[in-house]
Amino acid sequence: MPNNDCLFCQIVAGEIPSNKIYETDNVIAFLDINPVNPGHTLVVPKKHSENMLDADDAVLQEMIVVTKKVSQAILENFTEYNAFNLELNNGQIAGQVIPHLHWHIIPRTEDDGLKHWPGKSYQGDEARIVQEKLKNALK
Ligand code: 5GP
Ligand code: ZN
């Protein structure tokens, strides 16, 4: 069901204009309105889901295949790029502003200013404890 208050549902429905570049039965790709670099694209399921965890696996699979295809087209047609980041902000604290699942495809240049996350270190046997907990959860 489309969510009437959802910006991306309105884009999917064509009620709000977007620079659409590609679509399949279940997925559309359009340019981000405030790109890190030109060609920055959002890959969006047509069916509303808030984030990755409430989306259908089949739709997630279709999204990643579309993401690959669009990423290839960006790199092949804009020679200033030979790298890109995929980003999926899952949840508000993770930077998700629009609560409708989307991959960002962010083509990169050396001096575009986009920063990677800072890394911490595991202390003592913390990594092993975390590993065990997750391994058990995933059995
Ligand atoms: P988020 O922070 O939720 O991962 O990313 C949302 C993205 O949607 C942002 O990069 C923002 O620039 C983009 N965005 C917000 N409003 C619009 C809009 O009306 N049209 C398009 N094409 N992109 C939008
Ligand atoms: Zn939506």
GROMACS .gro file of C-alpha atoms and ligand atoms in nm:
model
  164
    1MET     CA    1   0.000   0.000   0.000
    2PRO     CA    2   0.137   0.345  -0.084
    3ASN     CA    3   0.180   0.571   0.214
    4ASN     CA    4   0.014   0.902   0.125
    5ASP     CA    5   0.243   1.098   0.355
    6CYS     CA    6   0.558   0.943   0.207
    7LEU     CA    7   0.761   1.157  -0.033
    8PHE     CA    8   0.906   0.860  -0.221
    9CYS     CA    9   0.562   0.694  -0.255
   10GLN     CA   10   0.449   1.021  -0.413
   11ILE     CA   11   0.748   1.015  -0.648
   12VAL     CA   12   0.673   0.650  -0.737
   13ALA     CA   13   0.312   0.748  -0.811
   14GLY     CA   14   0.428   1.039  -1.030
   15GLU     CA   15   0.256   1.291  -0.801
   16ILE     CA   16   0.588   1.463  -0.737
   17PRO     CA   17   0.832   1.503  -1.027
   18SER     CA   18   1.172   1.336  -1.025
   19ASN     CA   19   1.460   1.281  -1.266
   20LYS     CA   20   1.379   0.914  -1.321
   21ILE     CA   21   1.651   0.720  -1.504
   22TYR     CA   22   1.540   0.355  -1.487
   23GLU     CA   23   1.263   0.129  -1.362
   24THR     CA   24   1.165  -0.235  -1.336
   25ASP     CA   25   0.836  -0.387  -1.221
   26ASN     CA   26   0.922  -0.329  -0.855
   27VAL     CA   27   1.201  -0.072  -0.843
   28ILE     CA   28   1.270   0.279  -0.970
   29ALA     CA   29   1.592   0.479  -0.983
   30PHE     CA   30   1.599   0.859  -0.989
   31LEU     CA   31   1.854   1.132  -0.927
   32ASP     CA   32   1.900   1.256  -0.571
   33ILE     CA   33   1.785   1.619  -0.559
   34ASN     CA   34   2.094   1.720  -0.355
   35PRO     CA   35   2.374   1.507  -0.498
   36VAL     CA   36   2.717   1.455  -0.345
   37ASN     CA   37   2.824   1.450  -0.711
   38PRO     CA   38   2.617   1.464  -1.033
   39GLY     CA   39   2.470   1.121  -1.101
   40HIS     CA   40   2.409   1.045  -0.731
   41THR     CA   41   2.110   0.814  -0.764
   42LEU     CA   42   1.847   0.671  -0.533
   43VAL     CA   43   1.725   0.316  -0.596
   44VAL     CA   44   1.380   0.276  -0.443
   45PRO     CA   45   1.126  -0.008  -0.417
   46LYS     CA   46   0.788   0.092  -0.560
   47LYS     CA   47   0.609  -0.077  -0.270
   48HIS     CA   48   0.647   0.120   0.051
   49SER     CA   49   0.869  -0.027   0.317
   50GLU     CA   50   1.029   0.188   0.580
   51ASN     CA   51   1.368   0.025   0.578
   52MET     CA   52   1.565  -0.284   0.479
   53LEU     CA   53   1.428  -0.502   0.757
   54ASP     CA   54   1.061  -0.476   0.661
   55ALA     CA   55   1.119  -0.522   0.287
   56ASP     CA   56   1.052  -0.843   0.094
   57ASP     CA   57   1.365  -1.045   0.013
   58ALA     CA   58   1.264  -1.065  -0.354
   59VAL     CA   59   1.237  -0.686  -0.373
   60LEU     CA   60   1.576  -0.647  -0.202
   61GLN     CA   61   1.727  -0.878  -0.462
   62GLU     CA   62   1.575  -0.678  -0.746
   63MET     CA   63   1.702  -0.356  -0.586
   64ILE     CA   64   2.063  -0.473  -0.573
   65VAL     CA   65   2.057  -0.590  -0.934
   66VAL     CA   66   1.916  -0.252  -1.042
   67THR     CA   67   2.178  -0.082  -0.825
   68LYS     CA   68   2.455  -0.270  -1.004
   69LYS     CA   69   2.313  -0.186  -1.349
   70VAL     CA   70   2.274   0.185  -1.271
   71SER     CA   71   2.620   0.202  -1.107
   72GLN     CA   72   2.774   0.052  -1.419
   73ALA     CA   73   2.592   0.306  -1.639
   74ILE     CA   74   2.717   0.594  -1.424
   75LEU     CA   75   3.080   0.479  -1.439
   76GLU     CA   76   3.069   0.401  -1.811
   77ASN     CA   77   2.913   0.734  -1.907
   78PHE     CA   78   3.087   0.975  -1.670
   79THR     CA   79   3.459   0.919  -1.708
   80GLU     CA   80   3.539   1.149  -1.415
   81TYR     CA   81   3.423   0.864  -1.189
   82ASN     CA   82   3.588   0.529  -1.142
   83ALA     CA   83   3.454   0.453  -0.797
   84PHE     CA   84   3.129   0.478  -0.608
   85ASN     CA   85   2.986   0.419  -0.263
   86LEU     CA   86   2.661   0.238  -0.192
   87GLU     CA   87   2.493   0.367   0.119
   88LEU     CA   88   2.175   0.256   0.286
   89ASN     CA   89   2.085   0.467   0.587
   90ASN     CA   90   1.870   0.235   0.795
   91GLY     CA   91   1.695   0.429   1.072
   92GLN     CA   92   1.699   0.790   1.183
   93ILE     CA   93   2.013   0.763   1.397
   94ALA     CA   94   2.192   0.618   1.095
   95GLY     CA   95   2.102   0.928   0.896
   96GLN     CA   96   1.781   0.809   0.730
   97VAL     CA   97   1.572   1.118   0.663
   98ILE     CA   98   1.316   0.971   0.421
   99PRO     CA   99   1.149   0.668   0.584
  100HIS     CA  100   1.108   0.476   0.257
  101LEU     CA  101   1.386   0.226   0.185
  102HIS     CA  102   1.651   0.341  -0.065
  103TRP     CA  103   2.005   0.270  -0.173
  104HIS     CA  104   2.223   0.570  -0.249
  105ILE     CA  105   2.465   0.524  -0.540
  106ILE     CA  106   2.726   0.793  -0.485
  107PRO     CA  107   2.981   0.831  -0.765
  108ARG     CA  108   3.310   0.952  -0.619
  109THR     CA  109   3.590   1.188  -0.703
  110GLU     CA  110   3.910   1.218  -0.504
  111ASP     CA  111   3.832   1.566  -0.369
  112ASP     CA  112   3.452   1.556  -0.318
  113GLY     CA  113   3.484   1.580   0.060
  114LEU     CA  114   3.272   1.277   0.148
  115LYS     CA  115   3.426   1.123   0.460
  116HIS     CA  116   3.439   0.762   0.572
  117TRP     CA  117   3.334   0.665   0.922
  118PRO     CA  118   3.592   0.668   1.201
  119GLY     CA  119   3.705   0.321   1.319
  120LYS     CA  120   3.743   0.220   1.683
  121SER     CA  121   3.940  -0.075   1.824
  122TYR     CA  122   3.804  -0.383   2.002
  123GLN     CA  123   3.936  -0.416   2.357
  124GLY     CA  124   4.049  -0.746   2.513
  125ASP     CA  125   3.827  -1.034   2.400
  126GLU     CA  126   3.539  -0.806   2.302
  127ALA     CA  127   3.557  -0.910   1.935
  128ARG     CA  128   3.529  -1.280   2.028
  129ILE     CA  129   3.229  -1.210   2.257
  130VAL     CA  130   3.054  -1.015   1.985
  131GLN     CA  131   3.138  -1.286   1.732
  132GLU     CA  132   2.992  -1.561   1.954
  133LYS     CA  133   2.674  -1.366   2.021
  134LEU     CA  134   2.610  -1.305   1.654
  135LYS     CA  135   2.712  -1.654   1.544
  136ASN     CA  136   2.464  -1.800   1.791
  137ALA     CA  137   2.190  -1.560   1.684
  138LEU     CA  138   2.243  -1.661   1.321
  139LYS     CA  139   2.239  -2.042   1.377
  1405GP     P1  140   1.841   0.956   0.350
  1405GP     O1  141   1.909   1.056   0.440
  1405GP     O2  142   1.698   0.930   0.391
  1405GP     O3  143   1.921   0.831   0.332
  1405GP     O4  144   1.842   1.021   0.207
  1405GP     C1  145   1.734   1.089   0.153
  1405GP     C2  146   1.781   1.153   0.024
  1405GP     O5  147   1.668   1.196  -0.047
  1405GP     C3  148   1.871   1.275   0.044
  1405GP     O6  149   2.000   1.251  -0.014
  1405GP     C4  150   1.796   1.388  -0.025
  1405GP     O7  151   1.879   1.474  -0.099
  1405GP     C5  152   1.700   1.314  -0.117
  1405GP     N1  153   1.574   1.385  -0.138
  1405GP     C6  154   1.500   1.451  -0.045
  1405GP     N2  155   1.390   1.503  -0.102
  1405GP     C7  156   1.395   1.468  -0.233
  1405GP     C8  157   1.308   1.494  -0.344
  1405GP     O8  158   1.203   1.558  -0.335
  1405GP     N3  159   1.346   1.444  -0.466
  1405GP     C9  160   1.463   1.371  -0.481
  1405GP     N4  161   1.490   1.327  -0.603
  1405GP     N5  162   1.545   1.345  -0.378
  1405GP    C10  163   1.513   1.393  -0.256
  141ZN      ZN  164   0.682   0.528   0.080
   0.00000   0.00000   0.00000
